[in-house]
Structure formats: structure tokens, C-alpha cells
PDB file with one MODEL, atoms N, CA, C and O in Angstrom:
MODEL        1
ATOM      1  N   UNK A   1      29.590 -13.315 -21.573  1.00  0.00           N
ATOM      2  CA  UNK A   1      28.333 -12.391 -21.481  1.00  0.00           C
ATOM      3  C   UNK A   1      27.283 -13.257 -20.682  1.00  0.00           C
ATOM      4  O   UNK A   1      26.712 -12.739 -19.722  1.00  0.00           O
ATOM      5  N   UNK A   2      27.057 -14.332 -20.982  1.00  0.00           N
ATOM      6  CA  UNK A   2      25.981 -15.227 -20.243  1.00  0.00           C
ATOM      7  C   UNK A   2      26.312 -15.418 -18.677  1.00  0.00           C
ATOM      8  O   UNK A   2      25.413 -15.353 -17.840  1.00  0.00           O
ATOM      9  N   UNK A   3      27.558 -15.639 -18.357  1.00  0.00           N
ATOM     10  CA  UNK A   3      27.760 -15.752 -16.904  1.00  0.00           C
ATOM     11  C   UNK A   3      27.421 -14.512 -16.071  1.00  0.00           C
ATOM     12  O   UNK A   3      27.057 -14.603 -14.898  1.00  0.00           O
ATOM     13  N   UNK A   4      27.558 -13.322 -16.737  1.00  0.00           N
ATOM     14  CA  UNK A   4      27.072 -12.126 -16.084  1.00  0.00           C
ATOM     15  C   UNK A   4      25.599 -12.094 -15.997  1.00  0.00           C
ATOM     16  O   UNK A   4      25.056 -11.693 -14.968  1.00  0.00           O
ATOM     17  N   UNK A   5      24.891 -12.514 -17.069  1.00  0.00           N
ATOM     18  CA  UNK A   5      23.494 -12.315 -16.975  1.00  0.00           C
ATOM     19  C   UNK A   5      22.959 -13.440 -15.987  1.00  0.00           C
ATOM     20  O   UNK A   5      21.969 -13.235 -15.285  1.00  0.00           O
ATOM     21  N   UNK A   6      23.666 -14.646 -15.966  1.00  0.00           N
ATOM     22  CA  UNK A   6      23.085 -15.534 -14.962  1.00  0.00           C
ATOM     23  C   UNK A   6      23.326 -15.219 -13.465  1.00  0.00           C
ATOM     24  O   UNK A   6      22.661 -15.693 -12.544  1.00  0.00           O
ATOM     25  N   UNK A   7      24.349 -14.368 -13.343  1.00  0.00           N
ATOM     26  CA  UNK A   7      24.679 -13.835 -11.980  1.00  0.00           C
ATOM     27  C   UNK A   7      23.641 -12.834 -11.538  1.00  0.00           C
ATOM     28  O   UNK A   7      23.301 -12.736 -10.359  1.00  0.00           O
ATOM     29  N   UNK A   8      23.125 -12.062 -12.547  1.00  0.00           N
ATOM     30  CA  UNK A   8      22.176 -10.991 -12.079  1.00  0.00           C
ATOM     31  C   UNK A   8      20.762 -11.448 -12.039  1.00  0.00           C
ATOM     32  O   UNK A   8      19.933 -10.769 -11.433  1.00  0.00           O
ATOM     33  N   UNK A   9      20.438 -12.511 -12.617  1.00  0.00           N
ATOM     34  CA  UNK A   9      19.016 -13.029 -12.686  1.00  0.00           C
ATOM     35  C   UNK A   9      18.434 -13.163 -11.226  1.00  0.00           C
ATOM     36  O   UNK A   9      17.323 -12.703 -10.961  1.00  0.00           O
ATOM     37  N   UNK A  10      19.227 -13.816 -10.266  1.00  0.00           N
ATOM     38  CA  UNK A  10      18.620 -13.861  -8.937  1.00  0.00           C
ATOM     39  C   UNK A  10      18.359 -12.545  -8.243  1.00  0.00           C
ATOM     40  O   UNK A  10      17.376 -12.338  -7.532  1.00  0.00           O
ATOM     41  N   UNK A  11      19.243 -11.736  -8.484  1.00  0.00           N
ATOM     42  CA  UNK A  11      19.113 -10.341  -7.889  1.00  0.00           C
ATOM     43  C   UNK A  11      17.863  -9.572  -8.540  1.00  0.00           C
ATOM     44  O   UNK A  11      17.059  -8.940  -7.856  1.00  0.00           O
ATOM     45  N   UNK A  12      17.795  -9.678  -9.761  1.00  0.00           N
ATOM     46  CA  UNK A  12      16.614  -9.118 -10.300  1.00  0.00           C
ATOM     47  C   UNK A  12      15.334  -9.703  -9.902  1.00  0.00           C
ATOM     48  O   UNK A  12      14.356  -8.980  -9.712  1.00  0.00           O
ATOM     49  N   UNK A  13      15.284 -11.073  -9.756  1.00  0.00           N
ATOM     50  CA  UNK A  13      14.089 -11.748  -9.365  1.00  0.00           C
ATOM     51  C   UNK A  13      13.735 -11.244  -7.928  1.00  0.00           C
ATOM     52  O   UNK A  13      12.588 -10.890  -7.656  1.00  0.00           O
ATOM     53  N   UNK A  14      14.724 -11.221  -7.042  1.00  0.00           N
ATOM     54  CA  UNK A  14      14.436 -10.665  -5.571  1.00  0.00           C
ATOM     55  C   UNK A  14      14.012  -9.238  -5.548  1.00  0.00           C
ATOM     56  O   UNK A  14      13.150  -8.880  -4.745  1.00  0.00           O
ATOM     57  N   UNK A  15      14.608  -8.330  -6.448  1.00  0.00           N
ATOM     58  CA  UNK A  15      14.188  -6.974  -6.499  1.00  0.00           C
ATOM     59  C   UNK A  15      12.748  -6.906  -6.990  1.00  0.00           C
ATOM     60  O   UNK A  15      11.977  -6.088  -6.487  1.00  0.00           O
ATOM     61  N   UNK A  16      12.325  -7.809  -8.042  1.00  0.00           N
ATOM     62  CA  UNK A  16      10.919  -7.755  -8.405  1.00  0.00           C
ATOM     63  C   UNK A  16      10.023  -8.248  -7.321  1.00  0.00           C
ATOM     64  O   UNK A  16       8.929  -7.702  -7.178  1.00  0.00           O
ATOM     65  N   UNK A  17      10.389  -9.240  -6.535  1.00  0.00           N
ATOM     66  CA  UNK A  17       9.567  -9.816  -5.468  1.00  0.00           C
ATOM     67  C   UNK A  17       9.449  -8.703  -4.363  1.00  0.00           C
ATOM     68  O   UNK A  17       8.371  -8.544  -3.790  1.00  0.00           O
ATOM     69  N   UNK A  18      10.422  -8.017  -4.091  1.00  0.00           N
ATOM     70  CA  UNK A  18      10.449  -6.857  -3.014  1.00  0.00           C
ATOM     71  C   UNK A  18       9.447  -5.896  -3.570  1.00  0.00           C
ATOM     72  O   UNK A  18       8.563  -5.477  -2.822  1.00  0.00           O
ATOM     73  N   UNK A  19       9.510  -5.492  -4.877  1.00  0.00           N
ATOM     74  CA  UNK A  19       8.590  -4.490  -5.452  1.00  0.00           C
ATOM     75  C   UNK A  19       7.159  -4.809  -5.269  1.00  0.00           C
ATOM     76  O   UNK A  19       6.326  -3.976  -4.911  1.00  0.00           O
ATOM     77  N   UNK A  20       6.896  -6.103  -5.539  1.00  0.00           N
ATOM     78  CA  UNK A  20       5.391  -6.652  -5.469  1.00  0.00           C
ATOM     79  C   UNK A  20       5.011  -6.687  -4.114  1.00  0.00           C
ATOM     80  O   UNK A  20       3.858  -6.341  -3.856  1.00  0.00           O
ATOM     81  N   UNK A  21       5.827  -7.070  -3.108  1.00  0.00           N
ATOM     82  CA  UNK A  21       5.438  -7.072  -1.821  1.00  0.00           C
ATOM     83  C   UNK A  21       5.165  -5.722  -1.266  1.00  0.00           C
ATOM     84  O   UNK A  21       4.122  -5.473  -0.662  1.00  0.00           O
ATOM     85  N   UNK A  22       6.105  -4.854  -1.470  1.00  0.00           N
ATOM     86  CA  UNK A  22       5.881  -3.456  -1.102  1.00  0.00           C
ATOM     87  C   UNK A  22       4.646  -2.790  -1.656  1.00  0.00           C
ATOM     88  O   UNK A  22       3.950  -2.018  -0.996  1.00  0.00           O
ATOM     89  N   UNK A  23       4.437  -3.099  -2.783  1.00  0.00           N
ATOM     90  CA  UNK A  23       3.248  -2.558  -3.609  1.00  0.00           C
ATOM     91  C   UNK A  23       1.970  -2.938  -2.970  1.00  0.00           C
ATOM     92  O   UNK A  23       1.065  -2.139  -2.728  1.00  0.00           O
ATOM     93  N   UNK A  24       1.947  -4.200  -2.711  1.00  0.00           N
ATOM     94  CA  UNK A  24       0.655  -4.845  -1.991  1.00  0.00           C
ATOM     95  C   UNK A  24       0.592  -4.249  -0.648  1.00  0.00           C
ATOM     96  O   UNK A  24      -0.525  -3.908  -0.261  1.00  0.00           O
ATOM     97  N   UNK A  25       1.637  -4.057   0.156  1.00  0.00           N
ATOM     98  CA  UNK A  25       1.555  -3.511   1.447  1.00  0.00           C
ATOM     99  C   UNK A  25       1.134  -2.163   1.398  1.00  0.00           C
ATOM    100  O   UNK A  25       0.324  -1.810   2.255  1.00  0.00           O
ATOM    101  N   UNK A  26       1.535  -1.318   0.539  1.00  0.00           N
ATOM    102  CA  UNK A  26       0.965   0.071   0.285  1.00  0.00           C
ATOM    103  C   UNK A  26      -0.544   0.165   0.138  1.00  0.00           C
ATOM    104  O   UNK A  26      -1.318   0.875   0.780  1.00  0.00           O
ATOM    105  N   UNK A  27      -0.814  -0.728  -0.877  1.00  0.00           N
ATOM    106  CA  UNK A  27      -2.245  -0.782  -1.384  1.00  0.00           C
ATOM    107  C   UNK A  27      -3.186  -1.175  -0.084  1.00  0.00           C
ATOM    108  O   UNK A  27      -4.197  -0.533   0.200  1.00  0.00           O
ATOM    109  N   UNK A  28      -2.791  -2.139   0.550  1.00  0.00           N
ATOM    110  CA  UNK A  28      -3.447  -2.561   1.902  1.00  0.00           C
ATOM    111  C   UNK A  28      -3.560  -1.462   2.780  1.00  0.00           C
ATOM    112  O   UNK A  28      -4.645  -1.213   3.306  1.00  0.00           O
ATOM    113  N   UNK A  29      -2.476  -0.723   3.013  1.00  0.00           N
ATOM    114  CA  UNK A  29      -2.608   0.267   4.089  1.00  0.00           C
ATOM    115  C   UNK A  29      -3.505   1.466   3.529  1.00  0.00           C
ATOM    116  O   UNK A  29      -4.173   2.144   4.310  1.00  0.00           O
ATOM    117  N   UNK A  30      -3.501   1.684   2.283  1.00  0.00           N
ATOM    118  CA  UNK A  30      -4.491   2.676   1.684  1.00  0.00           C
ATOM    119  C   UNK A  30      -5.885   2.198   1.960  1.00  0.00           C
ATOM    120  O   UNK A  30      -6.707   2.928   2.515  1.00  0.00           O
ATOM    121  N   UNK A  31      -6.165   0.929   1.561  1.00  0.00           N
ATOM    122  CA  UNK A  31      -7.527   0.417   1.841  1.00  0.00           C
ATOM    123  C   UNK A  31      -7.896   0.419   3.259  1.00  0.00           C
ATOM    124  O   UNK A  31      -9.039   0.735   3.588  1.00  0.00           O
ATOM    125  N   UNK A  32      -7.046   0.101   4.087  1.00  0.00           N
ATOM    126  CA  UNK A  32      -7.256   0.080   5.608  1.00  0.00           C
ATOM    127  C   UNK A  32      -7.631   1.505   6.095  1.00  0.00           C
ATOM    128  O   UNK A  32      -8.583   1.705   6.850  1.00  0.00           O
ATOM    129  N   UNK A  33      -6.825   2.477   5.618  1.00  0.00           N
ATOM    130  CA  UNK A  33      -7.161   3.824   6.067  1.00  0.00           C
ATOM    131  C   UNK A  33      -8.513   4.239   5.505  1.00  0.00           C
ATOM    132  O   UNK A  33      -9.246   4.919   6.224  1.00  0.00           O
ATOM    133  N   UNK A  34      -8.926   3.875   4.232  1.00  0.00           N
ATOM    134  CA  UNK A  34     -10.259   4.324   3.798  1.00  0.00           C
ATOM    135  C   UNK A  34     -11.384   3.631   4.590  1.00  0.00           C
ATOM    136  O   UNK A  34     -12.433   4.226   4.838  1.00  0.00           O
ATOM    137  N   UNK A  35     -11.149   2.347   4.989  1.00  0.00           N
ATOM    138  CA  UNK A  35     -12.108   1.577   5.794  1.00  0.00           C
ATOM    139  C   UNK A  35     -12.142   2.075   7.010  1.00  0.00           C
ATOM    140  O   UNK A  35     -13.258   2.089   7.531  1.00  0.00           O
ATOM    141  N   UNK A  36     -11.142   2.544   7.705  1.00  0.00           N
ATOM    142  CA  UNK A  36     -11.158   3.018   9.053  1.00  0.00           C
ATOM    143  C   UNK A  36     -11.862   4.326   9.128  1.00  0.00           C
ATOM    144  O   UNK A  36     -12.629   4.523  10.070  1.00  0.00           O
ATOM    145  N   UNK A  37     -11.655   5.312   8.148  1.00  0.00           N
ATOM    146  CA  UNK A  37     -12.366   6.533   7.903  1.00  0.00           C
ATOM    147  C   UNK A  37     -13.843   6.387   7.873  1.00  0.00           C
ATOM    148  O   UNK A  37     -14.605   7.113   8.512  1.00  0.00           O
ATOM    149  N   UNK A  38     -14.206   5.420   7.107  1.00  0.00           N
ATOM    150  CA  UNK A  38     -15.633   5.038   6.849  1.00  0.00           C
ATOM    151  C   UNK A  38     -16.240   4.594   8.121  1.00  0.00           C
ATOM    152  O   UNK A  38     -17.353   5.006   8.449  1.00  0.00           O
ATOM    153  N   UNK A  39     -15.567   3.776   8.851  1.00  0.00           N
ATOM    154  CA  UNK A  39     -16.004   3.282  10.154  1.00  0.00           C
ATOM    155  C   UNK A  39     -16.232   4.411  11.141  1.00  0.00           C
ATOM    156  O   UNK A  39     -17.284   4.549  11.764  1.00  0.00           O
ATOM    157  N   UNK A  40     -15.136   5.241  11.248  1.00  0.00           N
ATOM    158  CA  UNK A  40     -15.343   6.411  12.044  1.00  0.00           C
ATOM    159  C   UNK A  40     -16.390   7.287  11.812  1.00  0.00           C
ATOM    160  O   UNK A  40     -16.964   7.810  12.767  1.00  0.00           O
ATOM    161  N   UNK A  41     -16.788   7.569  10.399  1.00  0.00           N
ATOM    162  CA  UNK A  41     -17.830   8.298  10.016  1.00  0.00           C
ATOM    163  C   UNK A  41     -19.063   7.759  10.451  1.00  0.00           C
ATOM    164  O   UNK A  41     -19.877   8.483  11.025  1.00  0.00           O
ATOM    165  N   UNK A  42     -19.310   6.423  10.213  1.00  0.00           N
ATOM    166  CA  UNK A  42     -20.563   5.738  10.547  1.00  0.00           C
ATOM    167  C   UNK A  42     -20.771   5.894  12.073  1.00  0.00           C
ATOM    168  O   UNK A  42     -21.862   6.237  12.526  1.00  0.00           O
ATOM    169  N   UNK A  43     -19.650   5.622  12.889  1.00  0.00           N
ATOM    170  CA  UNK A  43     -19.868   5.733  14.321  1.00  0.00           C
ATOM    171  C   UNK A  43     -20.109   7.016  14.861  1.00  0.00           C
ATOM    172  O   UNK A  43     -20.749   7.151  15.903  1.00  0.00           O
ATOM    173  N   UNK A  44     -19.619   8.014  14.196  1.00  0.00           N
ATOM    174  CA  UNK A  44     -19.984   9.480  14.571  1.00  0.00           C
ATOM    175  C   UNK A  44     -21.390   9.864  14.173  1.00  0.00           C
ATOM    176  O   UNK A  44     -22.036  10.631  14.886  1.00  0.00           O
ATOM    177  N   UNK A  45     -21.919   9.322  12.982  1.00  0.00           N
ATOM    178  CA  UNK A  45     -23.268   9.539  12.652  1.00  0.00           C
ATOM    179  C   UNK A  45     -24.138   8.833  13.583  1.00  0.00           C
ATOM    180  O   UNK A  45     -25.082   9.458  14.067  1.00  0.00           O
ATOM    181  N   UNK A  46     -23.955   7.653  13.889  1.00  0.00           N
ATOM    182  CA  UNK A  46     -24.747   6.909  14.899  1.00  0.00           C
ATOM    183  C   UNK A  46     -24.823   7.551  16.326  1.00  0.00           C
ATOM    184  O   UNK A  46     -25.813   7.472  17.053  1.00  0.00           O
ATOM    185  N   UNK A  47     -23.692   8.176  16.627  1.00  0.00           N
ATOM    186  CA  UNK A  47     -23.687   8.905  17.915  1.00  0.00           C
ATOM    187  C   UNK A  47     -24.256  10.284  17.995  1.00  0.00           C
ATOM    188  O   UNK A  47     -24.481  10.897  19.038  1.00  0.00           O
ATOM    189  N   UNK A  48     -24.491  10.756  16.614  1.00  0.00           N
ATOM    190  CA  UNK A  48     -25.135  12.020  16.549  1.00  0.00           C
ATOM    191  C   UNK A  48     -24.085  13.153  16.563  1.00  0.00           C
ATOM    192  O   UNK A  48     -24.425  14.328  16.703  1.00  0.00           O
ATOM    193  N   UNK A  49     -22.879  12.793  16.424  1.00  0.00           N
ATOM    194  CA  UNK A  49     -21.821  13.812  16.400  1.00  0.00           C
ATOM    195  C   UNK A  49     -21.373  14.082  14.989  1.00  0.00           C
ATOM    196  O   UNK A  49     -21.203  13.162  14.188  1.00  0.00           O
ATOM    197  N   UNK A  50     -21.165  15.462  14.662  1.00  0.00           N
ATOM    198  CA  UNK A  50     -20.590  15.723  13.367  1.00  0.00           C
ATOM    199  C   UNK A  50     -19.227  15.154  13.184  1.00  0.00           C
ATOM    200  O   UNK A  50     -18.348  15.385  14.014  1.00  0.00           O
ATOM    201  N   UNK A  51     -19.007  14.385  12.082  1.00  0.00           N
ATOM    202  CA  UNK A  51     -17.733  13.830  11.869  1.00  0.00           C
ATOM    203  C   UNK A  51     -16.708  14.854  11.487  1.00  0.00           C
ATOM    204  O   UNK A  51     -17.095  15.818  10.827  1.00  0.00           O
ATOM    205  N   UNK A  52     -15.367  14.754  11.844  1.00  0.00           N
ATOM    206  CA  UNK A  52     -14.387  15.609  11.423  1.00  0.00           C
ATOM    207  C   UNK A  52     -13.860  15.231  10.094  1.00  0.00           C
ATOM    208  O   UNK A  52     -13.596  14.058   9.833  1.00  0.00           O
ATOM    209  N   UNK A  53     -13.699  16.198   9.244  1.00  0.00           N
ATOM    210  CA  UNK A  53     -13.205  15.841   7.898  1.00  0.00           C
ATOM    211  C   UNK A  53     -11.698  16.242   7.869  1.00  0.00           C
ATOM    212  O   UNK A  53     -11.314  17.323   8.317  1.00  0.00           O
ATOM    213  N   UNK A  54     -10.935  15.392   7.365  1.00  0.00           N
ATOM    214  CA  UNK A  54      -9.472  15.702   7.355  1.00  0.00           C
ATOM    215  C   UNK A  54      -9.196  16.606   6.165  1.00  0.00           C
ATOM    216  O   UNK A  54      -8.163  17.276   6.199  1.00  0.00           O
ATOM    217  N   UNK A  55     -10.102  16.708   4.993  1.00  0.00           N
ATOM    218  CA  UNK A  55      -9.980  17.436   3.898  1.00  0.00           C
ATOM    219  C   UNK A  55     -10.067  18.978   4.318  1.00  0.00           C
ATOM    220  O   UNK A  55      -9.390  19.814   3.719  1.00  0.00           O
ATOM    221  N   UNK A  56     -10.905  19.319   5.346  1.00  0.00           N
ATOM    222  CA  UNK A  56     -10.958  20.701   5.732  1.00  0.00           C
ATOM    223  C   UNK A  56      -9.927  21.216   6.509  1.00  0.00           C
ATOM    224  O   UNK A  56      -9.805  22.434   6.635  1.00  0.00           O
ATOM    225  N   UNK A  57      -9.089  20.346   7.103  1.00  0.00           N
ATOM    226  CA  UNK A  57      -7.983  20.761   7.887  1.00  0.00           C
ATOM    227  C   UNK A  57      -6.672  21.150   7.134  1.00  0.00           C
ATOM    228  O   UNK A  57      -5.755  21.793   7.645  1.00  0.00           O
ATOM    229  N   UNK A  58      -6.702  20.651   5.777  1.00  0.00           N
ATOM    230  CA  UNK A  58      -5.536  20.857   4.982  1.00  0.00           C
ATOM    231  C   UNK A  58      -5.546  22.232   4.429  1.00  0.00           C
ATOM    232  O   UNK A  58      -4.622  22.615   3.711  1.00  0.00           O
TER     233      UNK A  58
ENDMDL
END
């Protein structure tokens, strides 16, 4: 039984590492999109243009 478990441990470790990396990438993308939307909103307000809302388009 132990040889099977020892064989699976590296694969499980790599799967966990992949999960953590992908989770952080998705979270970073979400934060980047929020920051970009805030930047666009502030640029539109400073130019005197009404900002487009993606919520109204849905």
C-alpha cells in the first residue's frame, strides 16, 4: 500500500501547486480589471465625459 501512496504524493503536490498558481492568477486578473475600470472612470470624469457602465449593457 505504501509504494502506491509514495508514488502519488509528487503528483498530488504538483496538482496542489498548479491550483494555487491558477487561483492567484485569476485573483490578480480580477483585481486588475477592477483597477482598470476605476482608472477609466476617473479619466472619463476628469475629461468631463459620462463614463460607460458595463452593468447597463447586460
